[in-house]
Short mmCIF file of N, CA, C and O in Angstrom, two decimals:
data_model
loop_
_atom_site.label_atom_id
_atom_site.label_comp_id
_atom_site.label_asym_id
_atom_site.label_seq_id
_atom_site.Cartn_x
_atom_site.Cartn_y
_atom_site.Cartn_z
N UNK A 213 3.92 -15.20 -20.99
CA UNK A 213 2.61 -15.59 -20.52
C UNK A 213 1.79 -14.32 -20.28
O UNK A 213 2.23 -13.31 -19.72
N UNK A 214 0.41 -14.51 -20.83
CA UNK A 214 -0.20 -13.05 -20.68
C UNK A 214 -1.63 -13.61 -19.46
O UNK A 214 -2.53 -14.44 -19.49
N UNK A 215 -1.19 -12.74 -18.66
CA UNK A 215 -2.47 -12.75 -17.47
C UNK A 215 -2.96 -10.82 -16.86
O UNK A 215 -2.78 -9.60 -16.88
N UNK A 216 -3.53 -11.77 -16.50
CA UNK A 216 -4.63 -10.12 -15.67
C UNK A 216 -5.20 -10.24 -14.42
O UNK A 216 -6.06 -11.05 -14.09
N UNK A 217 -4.65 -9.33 -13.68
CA UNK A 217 -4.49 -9.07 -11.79
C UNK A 217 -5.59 -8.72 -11.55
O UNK A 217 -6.00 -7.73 -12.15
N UNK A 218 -6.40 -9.36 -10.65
CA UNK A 218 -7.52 -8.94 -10.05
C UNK A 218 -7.17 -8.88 -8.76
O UNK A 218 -6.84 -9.88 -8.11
N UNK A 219 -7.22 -7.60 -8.26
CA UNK A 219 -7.12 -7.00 -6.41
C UNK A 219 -8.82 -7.23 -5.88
O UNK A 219 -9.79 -6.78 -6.49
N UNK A 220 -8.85 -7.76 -5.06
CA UNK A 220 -10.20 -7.33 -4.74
C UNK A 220 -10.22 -7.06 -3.22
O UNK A 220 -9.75 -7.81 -2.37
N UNK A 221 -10.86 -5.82 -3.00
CA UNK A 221 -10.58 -4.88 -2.02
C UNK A 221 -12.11 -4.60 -1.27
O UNK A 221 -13.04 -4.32 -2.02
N UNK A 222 -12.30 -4.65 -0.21
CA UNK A 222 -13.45 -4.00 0.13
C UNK A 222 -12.61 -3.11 1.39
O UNK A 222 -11.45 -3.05 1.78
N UNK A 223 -14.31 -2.27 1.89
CA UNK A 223 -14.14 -1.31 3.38
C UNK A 223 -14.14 -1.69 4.32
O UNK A 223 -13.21 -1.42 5.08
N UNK A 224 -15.34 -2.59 4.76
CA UNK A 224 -15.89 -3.13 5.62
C UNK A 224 -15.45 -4.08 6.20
O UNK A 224 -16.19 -5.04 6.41
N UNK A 225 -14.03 -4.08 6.65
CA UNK A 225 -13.34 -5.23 7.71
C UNK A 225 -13.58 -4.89 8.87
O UNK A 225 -13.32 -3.84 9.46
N UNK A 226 -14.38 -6.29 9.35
CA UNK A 226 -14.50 -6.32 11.08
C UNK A 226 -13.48 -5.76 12.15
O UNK A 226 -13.82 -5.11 13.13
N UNK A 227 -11.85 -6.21 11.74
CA UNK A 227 -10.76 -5.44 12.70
C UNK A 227 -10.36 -4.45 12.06
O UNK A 227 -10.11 -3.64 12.96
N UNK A 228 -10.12 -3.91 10.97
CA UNK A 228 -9.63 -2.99 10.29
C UNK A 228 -10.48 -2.00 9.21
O UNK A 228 -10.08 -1.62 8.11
N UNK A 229 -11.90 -1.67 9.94
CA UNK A 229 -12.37 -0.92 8.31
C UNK A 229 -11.04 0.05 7.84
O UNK A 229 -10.13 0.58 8.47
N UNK A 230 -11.40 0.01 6.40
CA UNK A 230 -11.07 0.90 5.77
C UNK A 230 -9.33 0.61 5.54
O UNK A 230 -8.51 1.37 5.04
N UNK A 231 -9.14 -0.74 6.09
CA UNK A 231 -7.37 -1.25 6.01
C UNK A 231 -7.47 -0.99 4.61
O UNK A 231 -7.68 0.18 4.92
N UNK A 232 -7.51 -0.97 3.51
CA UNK A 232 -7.27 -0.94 1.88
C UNK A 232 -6.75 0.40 1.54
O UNK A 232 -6.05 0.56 0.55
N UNK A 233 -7.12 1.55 2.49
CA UNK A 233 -6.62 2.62 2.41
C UNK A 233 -5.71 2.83 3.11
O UNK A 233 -5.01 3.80 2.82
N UNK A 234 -5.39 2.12 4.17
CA UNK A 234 -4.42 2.63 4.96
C UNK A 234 -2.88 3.34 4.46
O UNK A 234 -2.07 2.81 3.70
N UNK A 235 -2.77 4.46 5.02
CA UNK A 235 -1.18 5.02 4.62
C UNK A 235 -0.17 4.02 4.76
O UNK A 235 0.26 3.66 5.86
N UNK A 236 0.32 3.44 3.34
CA UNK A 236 1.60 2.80 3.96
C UNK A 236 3.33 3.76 3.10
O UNK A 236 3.82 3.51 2.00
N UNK A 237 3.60 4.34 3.67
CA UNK A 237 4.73 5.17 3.28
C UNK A 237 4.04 6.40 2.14
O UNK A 237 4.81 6.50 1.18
N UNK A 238 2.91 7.25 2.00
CA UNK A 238 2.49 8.41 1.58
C UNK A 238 1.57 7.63 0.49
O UNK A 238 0.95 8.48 -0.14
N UNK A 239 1.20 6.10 -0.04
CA UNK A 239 0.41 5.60 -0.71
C UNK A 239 -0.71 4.49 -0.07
O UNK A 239 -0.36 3.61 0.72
N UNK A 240 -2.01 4.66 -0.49
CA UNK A 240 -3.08 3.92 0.17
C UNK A 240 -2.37 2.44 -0.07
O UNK A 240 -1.45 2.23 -0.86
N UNK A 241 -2.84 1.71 0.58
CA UNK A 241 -2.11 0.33 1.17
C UNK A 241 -2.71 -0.78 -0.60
O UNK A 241 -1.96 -1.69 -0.95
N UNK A 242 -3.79 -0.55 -1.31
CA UNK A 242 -4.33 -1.04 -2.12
C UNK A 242 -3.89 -0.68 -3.44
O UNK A 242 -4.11 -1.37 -4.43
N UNK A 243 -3.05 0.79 -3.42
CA UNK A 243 -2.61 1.27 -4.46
C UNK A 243 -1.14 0.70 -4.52
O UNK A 243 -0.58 0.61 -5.61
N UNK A 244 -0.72 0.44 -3.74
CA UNK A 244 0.68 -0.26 -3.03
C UNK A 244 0.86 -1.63 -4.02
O UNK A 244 1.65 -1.80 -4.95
N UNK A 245 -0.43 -2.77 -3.32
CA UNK A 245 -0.24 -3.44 -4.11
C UNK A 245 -0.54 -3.54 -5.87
O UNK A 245 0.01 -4.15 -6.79
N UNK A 246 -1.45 -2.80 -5.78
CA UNK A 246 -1.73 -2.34 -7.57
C UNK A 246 -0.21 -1.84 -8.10
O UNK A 246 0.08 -1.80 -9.30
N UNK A 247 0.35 -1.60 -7.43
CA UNK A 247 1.70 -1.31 -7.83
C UNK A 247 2.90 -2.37 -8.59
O UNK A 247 3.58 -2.35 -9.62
N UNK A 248 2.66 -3.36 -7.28
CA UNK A 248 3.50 -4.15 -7.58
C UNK A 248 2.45 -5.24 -8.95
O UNK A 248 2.94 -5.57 -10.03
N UNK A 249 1.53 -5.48 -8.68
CA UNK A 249 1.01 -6.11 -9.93
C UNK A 249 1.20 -5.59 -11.26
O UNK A 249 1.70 -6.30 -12.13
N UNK A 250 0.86 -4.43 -11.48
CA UNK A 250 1.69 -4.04 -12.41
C UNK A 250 2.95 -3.97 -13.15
O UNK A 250 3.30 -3.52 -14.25
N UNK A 251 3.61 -4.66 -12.02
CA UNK A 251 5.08 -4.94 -12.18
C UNK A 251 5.35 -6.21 -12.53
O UNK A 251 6.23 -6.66 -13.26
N UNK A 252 4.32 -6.84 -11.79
CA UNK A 252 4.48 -8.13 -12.18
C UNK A 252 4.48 -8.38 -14.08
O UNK A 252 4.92 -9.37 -14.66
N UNK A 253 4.06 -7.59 -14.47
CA UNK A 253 4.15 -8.36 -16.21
C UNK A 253 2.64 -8.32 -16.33
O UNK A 253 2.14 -8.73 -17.39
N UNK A 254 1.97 -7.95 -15.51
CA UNK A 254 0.19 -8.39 -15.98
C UNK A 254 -0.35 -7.43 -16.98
O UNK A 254 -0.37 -6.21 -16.81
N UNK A 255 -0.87 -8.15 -18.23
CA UNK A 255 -1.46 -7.02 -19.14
C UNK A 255 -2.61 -5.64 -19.11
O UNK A 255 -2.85 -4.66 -19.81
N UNK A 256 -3.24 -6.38 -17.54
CA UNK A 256 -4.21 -5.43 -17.17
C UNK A 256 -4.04 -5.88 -15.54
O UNK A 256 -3.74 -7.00 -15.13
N UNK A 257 -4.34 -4.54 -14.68
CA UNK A 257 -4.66 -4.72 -13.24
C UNK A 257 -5.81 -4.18 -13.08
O UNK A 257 -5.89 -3.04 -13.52
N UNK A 258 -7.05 -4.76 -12.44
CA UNK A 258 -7.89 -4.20 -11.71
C UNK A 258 -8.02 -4.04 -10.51
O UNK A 258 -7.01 -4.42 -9.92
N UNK A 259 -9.00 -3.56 -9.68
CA UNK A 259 -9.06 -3.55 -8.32
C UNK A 259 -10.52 -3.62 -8.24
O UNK A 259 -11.17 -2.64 -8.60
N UNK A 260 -11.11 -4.67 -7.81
CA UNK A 260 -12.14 -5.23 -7.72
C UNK A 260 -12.77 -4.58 -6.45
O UNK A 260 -12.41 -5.02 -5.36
N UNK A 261 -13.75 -3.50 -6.50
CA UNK A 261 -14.22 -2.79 -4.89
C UNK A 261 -15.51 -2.58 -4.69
O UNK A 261 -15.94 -2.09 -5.73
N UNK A 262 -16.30 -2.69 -3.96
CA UNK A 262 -17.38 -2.05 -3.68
C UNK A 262 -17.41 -0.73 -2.88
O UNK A 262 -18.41 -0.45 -2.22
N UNK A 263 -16.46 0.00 -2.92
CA UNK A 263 -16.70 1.26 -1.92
C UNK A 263 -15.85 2.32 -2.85
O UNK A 263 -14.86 1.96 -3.49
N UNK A 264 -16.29 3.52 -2.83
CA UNK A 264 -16.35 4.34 -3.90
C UNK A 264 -14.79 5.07 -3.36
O UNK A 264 -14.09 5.44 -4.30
N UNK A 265 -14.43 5.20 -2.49
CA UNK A 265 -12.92 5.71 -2.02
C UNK A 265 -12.32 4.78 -2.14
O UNK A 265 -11.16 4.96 -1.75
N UNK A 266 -12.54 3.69 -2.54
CA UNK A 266 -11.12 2.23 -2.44
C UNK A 266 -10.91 2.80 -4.06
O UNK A 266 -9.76 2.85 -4.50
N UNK A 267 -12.04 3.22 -4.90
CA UNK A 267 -11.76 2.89 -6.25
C UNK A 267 -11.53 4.37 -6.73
O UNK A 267 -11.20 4.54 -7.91
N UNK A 268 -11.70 5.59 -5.76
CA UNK A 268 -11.34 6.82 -6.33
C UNK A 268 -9.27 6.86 -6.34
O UNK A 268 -8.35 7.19 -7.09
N UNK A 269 -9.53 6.16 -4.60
CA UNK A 269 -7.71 6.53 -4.66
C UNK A 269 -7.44 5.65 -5.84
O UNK A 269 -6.71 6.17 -6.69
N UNK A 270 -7.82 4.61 -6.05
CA UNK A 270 -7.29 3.69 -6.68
C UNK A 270 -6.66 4.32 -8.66
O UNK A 270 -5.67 4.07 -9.35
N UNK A 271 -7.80 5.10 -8.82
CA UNK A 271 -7.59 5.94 -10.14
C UNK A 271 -7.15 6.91 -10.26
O UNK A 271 -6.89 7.42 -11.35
N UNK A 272 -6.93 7.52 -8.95
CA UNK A 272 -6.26 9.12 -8.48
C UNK A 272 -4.59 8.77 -9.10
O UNK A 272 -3.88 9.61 -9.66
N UNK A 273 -4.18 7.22 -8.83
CA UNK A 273 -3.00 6.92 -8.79
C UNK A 273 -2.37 6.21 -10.01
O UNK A 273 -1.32 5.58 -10.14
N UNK A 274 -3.92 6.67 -11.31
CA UNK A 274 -3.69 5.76 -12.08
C UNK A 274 -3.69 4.07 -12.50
O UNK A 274 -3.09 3.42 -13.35
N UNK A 275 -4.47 3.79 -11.67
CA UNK A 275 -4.75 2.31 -11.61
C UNK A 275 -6.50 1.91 -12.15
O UNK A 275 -7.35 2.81 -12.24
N UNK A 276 -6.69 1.02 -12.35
CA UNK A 276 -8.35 0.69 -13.07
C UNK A 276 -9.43 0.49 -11.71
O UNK A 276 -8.71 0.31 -10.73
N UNK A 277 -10.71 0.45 -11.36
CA UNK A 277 -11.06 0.12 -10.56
C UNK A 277 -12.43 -0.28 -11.04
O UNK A 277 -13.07 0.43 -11.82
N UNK A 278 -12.89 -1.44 -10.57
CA UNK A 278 -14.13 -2.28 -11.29
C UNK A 278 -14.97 -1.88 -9.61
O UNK A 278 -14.57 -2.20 -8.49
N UNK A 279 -16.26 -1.06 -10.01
CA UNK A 279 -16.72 -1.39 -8.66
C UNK A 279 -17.75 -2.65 -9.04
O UNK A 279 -18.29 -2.75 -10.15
N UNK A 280 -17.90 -3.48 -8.07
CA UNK A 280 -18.73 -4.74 -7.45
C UNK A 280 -19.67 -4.58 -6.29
O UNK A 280 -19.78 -3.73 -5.40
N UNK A 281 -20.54 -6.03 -6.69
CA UNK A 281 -21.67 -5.98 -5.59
C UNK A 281 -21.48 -5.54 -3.88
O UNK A 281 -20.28 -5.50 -3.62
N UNK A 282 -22.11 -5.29 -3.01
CA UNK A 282 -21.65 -5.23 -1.70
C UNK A 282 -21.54 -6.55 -1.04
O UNK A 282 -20.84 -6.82 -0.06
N UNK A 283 -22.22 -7.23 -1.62
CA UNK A 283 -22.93 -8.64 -1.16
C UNK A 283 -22.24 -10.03 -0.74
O UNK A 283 -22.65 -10.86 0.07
N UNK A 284 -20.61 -10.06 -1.84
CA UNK A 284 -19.61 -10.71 -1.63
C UNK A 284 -19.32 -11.51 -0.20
O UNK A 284 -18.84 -10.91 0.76
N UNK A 285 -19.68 -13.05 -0.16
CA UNK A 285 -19.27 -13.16 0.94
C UNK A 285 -17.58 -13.23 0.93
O UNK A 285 -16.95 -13.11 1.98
N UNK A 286 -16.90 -13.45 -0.42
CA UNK A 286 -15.50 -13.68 -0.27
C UNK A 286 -14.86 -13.05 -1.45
O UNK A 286 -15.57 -13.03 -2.45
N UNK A 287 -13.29 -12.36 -1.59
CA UNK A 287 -12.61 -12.03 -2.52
C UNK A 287 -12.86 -12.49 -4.02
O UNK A 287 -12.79 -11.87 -5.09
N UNK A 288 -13.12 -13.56 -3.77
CA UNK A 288 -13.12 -15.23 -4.90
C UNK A 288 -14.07 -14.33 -5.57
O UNK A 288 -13.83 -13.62 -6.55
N UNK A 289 -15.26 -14.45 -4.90
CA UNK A 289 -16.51 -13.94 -5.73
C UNK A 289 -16.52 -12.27 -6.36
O UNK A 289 -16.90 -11.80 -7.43
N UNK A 290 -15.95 -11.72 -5.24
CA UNK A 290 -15.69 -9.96 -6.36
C UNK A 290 -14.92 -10.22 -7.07
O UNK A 290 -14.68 -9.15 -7.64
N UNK A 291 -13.78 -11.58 -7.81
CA UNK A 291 -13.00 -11.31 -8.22
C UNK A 291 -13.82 -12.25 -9.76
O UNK A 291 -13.52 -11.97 -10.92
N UNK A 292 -14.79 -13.28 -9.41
CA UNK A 292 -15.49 -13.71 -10.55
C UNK A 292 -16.11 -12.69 -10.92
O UNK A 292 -16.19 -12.46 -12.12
N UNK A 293 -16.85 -11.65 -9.79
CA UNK A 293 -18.27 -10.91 -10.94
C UNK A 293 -17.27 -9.69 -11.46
O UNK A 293 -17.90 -8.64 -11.57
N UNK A 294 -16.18 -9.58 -11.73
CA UNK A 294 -15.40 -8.80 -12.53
C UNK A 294 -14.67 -9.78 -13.98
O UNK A 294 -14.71 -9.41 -15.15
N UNK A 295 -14.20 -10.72 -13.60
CA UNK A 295 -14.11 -11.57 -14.64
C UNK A 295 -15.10 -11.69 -15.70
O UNK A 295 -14.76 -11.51 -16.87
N UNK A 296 -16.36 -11.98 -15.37
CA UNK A 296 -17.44 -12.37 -15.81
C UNK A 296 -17.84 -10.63 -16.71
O UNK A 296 -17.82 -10.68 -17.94
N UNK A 297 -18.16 -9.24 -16.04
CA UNK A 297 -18.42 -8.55 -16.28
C UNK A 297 -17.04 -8.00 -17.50
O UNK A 297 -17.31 -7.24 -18.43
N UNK A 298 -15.88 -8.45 -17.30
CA UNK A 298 -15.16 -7.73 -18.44
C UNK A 298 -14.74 -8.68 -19.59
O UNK A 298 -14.15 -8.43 -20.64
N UNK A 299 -15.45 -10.38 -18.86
CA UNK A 299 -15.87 -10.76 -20.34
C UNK A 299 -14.03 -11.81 -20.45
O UNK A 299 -13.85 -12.59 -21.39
N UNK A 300 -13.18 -11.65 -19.62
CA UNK A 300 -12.17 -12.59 -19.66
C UNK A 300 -12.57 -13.99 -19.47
O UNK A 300 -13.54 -14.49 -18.90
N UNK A 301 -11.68 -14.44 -20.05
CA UNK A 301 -11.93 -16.45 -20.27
C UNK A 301 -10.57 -16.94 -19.94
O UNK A 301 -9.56 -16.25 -19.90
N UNK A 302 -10.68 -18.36 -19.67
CA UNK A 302 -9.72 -19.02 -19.53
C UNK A 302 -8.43 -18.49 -20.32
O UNK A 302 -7.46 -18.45 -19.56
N UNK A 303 -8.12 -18.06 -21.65
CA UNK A 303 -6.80 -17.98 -21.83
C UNK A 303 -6.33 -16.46 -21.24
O UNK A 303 -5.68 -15.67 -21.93
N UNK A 304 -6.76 -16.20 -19.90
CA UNK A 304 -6.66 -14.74 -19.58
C UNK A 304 -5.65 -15.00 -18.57
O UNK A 304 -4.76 -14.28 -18.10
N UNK A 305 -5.97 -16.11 -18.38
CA UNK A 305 -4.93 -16.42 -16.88
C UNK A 305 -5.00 -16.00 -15.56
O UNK A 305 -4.06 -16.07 -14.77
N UNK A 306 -6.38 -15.43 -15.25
CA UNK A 306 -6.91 -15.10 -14.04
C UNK A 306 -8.05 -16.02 -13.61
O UNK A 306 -9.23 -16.25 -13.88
N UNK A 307 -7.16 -16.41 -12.85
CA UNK A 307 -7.94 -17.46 -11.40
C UNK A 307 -8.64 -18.03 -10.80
O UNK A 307 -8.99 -18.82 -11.67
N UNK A 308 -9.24 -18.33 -9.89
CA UNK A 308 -10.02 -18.26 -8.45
C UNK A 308 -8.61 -18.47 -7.84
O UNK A 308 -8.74 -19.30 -6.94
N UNK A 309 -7.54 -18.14 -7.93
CA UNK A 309 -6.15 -18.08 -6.85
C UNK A 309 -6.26 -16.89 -6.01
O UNK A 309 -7.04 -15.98 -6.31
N UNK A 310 -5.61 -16.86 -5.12
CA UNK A 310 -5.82 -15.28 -4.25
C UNK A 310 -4.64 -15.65 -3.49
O UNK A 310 -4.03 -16.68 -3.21
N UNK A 311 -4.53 -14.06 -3.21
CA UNK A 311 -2.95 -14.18 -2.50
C UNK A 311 -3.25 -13.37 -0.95
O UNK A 311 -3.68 -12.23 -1.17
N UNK A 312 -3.20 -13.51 -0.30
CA UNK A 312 -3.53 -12.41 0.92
C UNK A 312 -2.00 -12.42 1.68
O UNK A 312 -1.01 -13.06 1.34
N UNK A 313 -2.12 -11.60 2.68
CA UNK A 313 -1.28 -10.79 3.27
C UNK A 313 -0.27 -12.22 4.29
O UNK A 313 0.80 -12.00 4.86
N UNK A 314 -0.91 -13.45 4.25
CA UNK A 314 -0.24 -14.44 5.18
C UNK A 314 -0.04 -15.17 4.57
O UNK A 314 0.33 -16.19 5.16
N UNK A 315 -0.11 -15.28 3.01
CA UNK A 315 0.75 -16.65 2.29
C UNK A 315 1.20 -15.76 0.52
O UNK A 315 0.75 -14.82 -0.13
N UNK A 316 2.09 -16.55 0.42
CA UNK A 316 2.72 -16.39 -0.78
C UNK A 316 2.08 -16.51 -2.04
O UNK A 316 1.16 -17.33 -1.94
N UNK A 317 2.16 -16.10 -3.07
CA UNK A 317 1.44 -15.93 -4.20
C UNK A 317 2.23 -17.07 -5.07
O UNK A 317 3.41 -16.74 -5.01
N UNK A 318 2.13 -18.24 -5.82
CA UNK A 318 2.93 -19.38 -6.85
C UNK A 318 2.23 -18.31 -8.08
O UNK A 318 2.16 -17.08 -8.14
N UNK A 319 1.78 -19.37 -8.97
CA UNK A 319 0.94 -18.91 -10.30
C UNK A 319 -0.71 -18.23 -9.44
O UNK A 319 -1.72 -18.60 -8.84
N UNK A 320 -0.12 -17.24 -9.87
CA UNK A 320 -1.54 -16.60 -9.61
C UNK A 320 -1.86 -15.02 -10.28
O UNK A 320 -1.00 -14.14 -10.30
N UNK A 321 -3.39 -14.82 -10.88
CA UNK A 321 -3.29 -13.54 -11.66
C UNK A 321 -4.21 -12.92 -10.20
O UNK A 321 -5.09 -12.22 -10.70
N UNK A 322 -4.33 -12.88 -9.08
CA UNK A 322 -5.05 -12.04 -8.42
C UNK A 322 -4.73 -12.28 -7.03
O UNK A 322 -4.68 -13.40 -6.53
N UNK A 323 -4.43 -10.80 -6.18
CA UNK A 323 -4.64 -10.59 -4.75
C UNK A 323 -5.20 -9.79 -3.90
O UNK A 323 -5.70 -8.69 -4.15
N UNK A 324 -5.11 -10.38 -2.73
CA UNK A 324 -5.88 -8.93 -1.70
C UNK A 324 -5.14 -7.51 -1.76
O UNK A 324 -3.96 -7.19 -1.93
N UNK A 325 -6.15 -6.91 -1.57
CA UNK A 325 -5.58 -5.13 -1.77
C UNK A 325 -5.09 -5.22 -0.20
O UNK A 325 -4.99 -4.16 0.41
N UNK A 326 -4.75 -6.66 0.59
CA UNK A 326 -3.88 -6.32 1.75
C UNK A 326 -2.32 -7.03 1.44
O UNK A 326 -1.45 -6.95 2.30
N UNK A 327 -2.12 -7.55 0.43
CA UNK A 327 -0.90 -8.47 0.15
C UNK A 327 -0.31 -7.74 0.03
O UNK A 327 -0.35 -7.33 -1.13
N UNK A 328 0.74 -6.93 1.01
CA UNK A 328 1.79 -6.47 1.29
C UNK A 328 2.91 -7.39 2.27
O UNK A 328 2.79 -7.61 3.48
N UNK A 329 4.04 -7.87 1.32
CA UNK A 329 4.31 -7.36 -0.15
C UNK A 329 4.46 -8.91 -0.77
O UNK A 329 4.73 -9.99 -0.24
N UNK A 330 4.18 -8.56 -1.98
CA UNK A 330 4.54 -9.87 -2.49
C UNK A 330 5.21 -9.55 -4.14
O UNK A 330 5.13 -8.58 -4.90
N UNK A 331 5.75 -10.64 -4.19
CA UNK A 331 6.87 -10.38 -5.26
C UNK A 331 6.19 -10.38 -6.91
O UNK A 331 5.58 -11.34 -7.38
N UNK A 332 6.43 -9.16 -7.58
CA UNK A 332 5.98 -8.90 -8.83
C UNK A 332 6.35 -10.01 -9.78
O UNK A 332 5.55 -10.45 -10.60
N UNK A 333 7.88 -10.54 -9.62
CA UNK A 333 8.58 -11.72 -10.25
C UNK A 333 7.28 -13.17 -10.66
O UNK A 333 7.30 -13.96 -11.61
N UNK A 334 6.30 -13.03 -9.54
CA UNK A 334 5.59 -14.45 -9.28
C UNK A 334 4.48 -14.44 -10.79
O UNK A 334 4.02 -15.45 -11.32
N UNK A 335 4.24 -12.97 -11.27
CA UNK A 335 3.41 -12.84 -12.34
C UNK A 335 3.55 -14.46 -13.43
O UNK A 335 2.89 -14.57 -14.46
#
């Protein structure tokens, strides 16, 4: 099955700015999960961001980074205006699914740059 990971990451969290970067063991917390998506089997990973350090570490580490509007009221939507902008369609296998940091990922091509950890296997 061929799909494509959309992370979508912003700065601007009310309890946590800047959680997407956070150090988790010497790697930003967003590159972490770009990690494991990649593992998952996905033909492409992005990281869907509006803030220019989510998407520098993000390429420092070798990973893609789509920047997006600021405007997003939700993941869903940075994760359509990247869909839309790179032009993927239904047989891409990416979503409106999202995986965040408090539930498990089933079939899904996209999660929060906070979904630590979730299993690459689920690709």
């Amino acid at each position: 099955m061929s799909f494509t990971a959309i992370i979508p990451a912003r700065f601007a969290s009310s309890r946590f700015p800047g959680k997407a970067l956070a150090d988790i063991g010497g790697r930003p917390m967003v590159v972490r999960v770009a990690d494991r998506a990649r593992e998952s089997g996905a033909r492409g990973v992005y990281v869907a961001t509006d803030h220019r350090d989510i998407a520098a570490a993000v390429e420092r580490c070798g990973h893609q980074a789509v920047m997006t509007r600021g405007d997003h009221a939700t993941g869903t939507d940075r994760i359509a205006e990247v869909v839309e902008r790179l032009g993927l369609g239904a047989d891409d296998r990416t979503g409106p699914h999202t995986c965040s940091s408090d539930s498990a990922c089933g079939y899904a091509g996209s999660g929060d740059g906070d979904s630590l950890p979730f299993d690459p296997g689920l690709g």
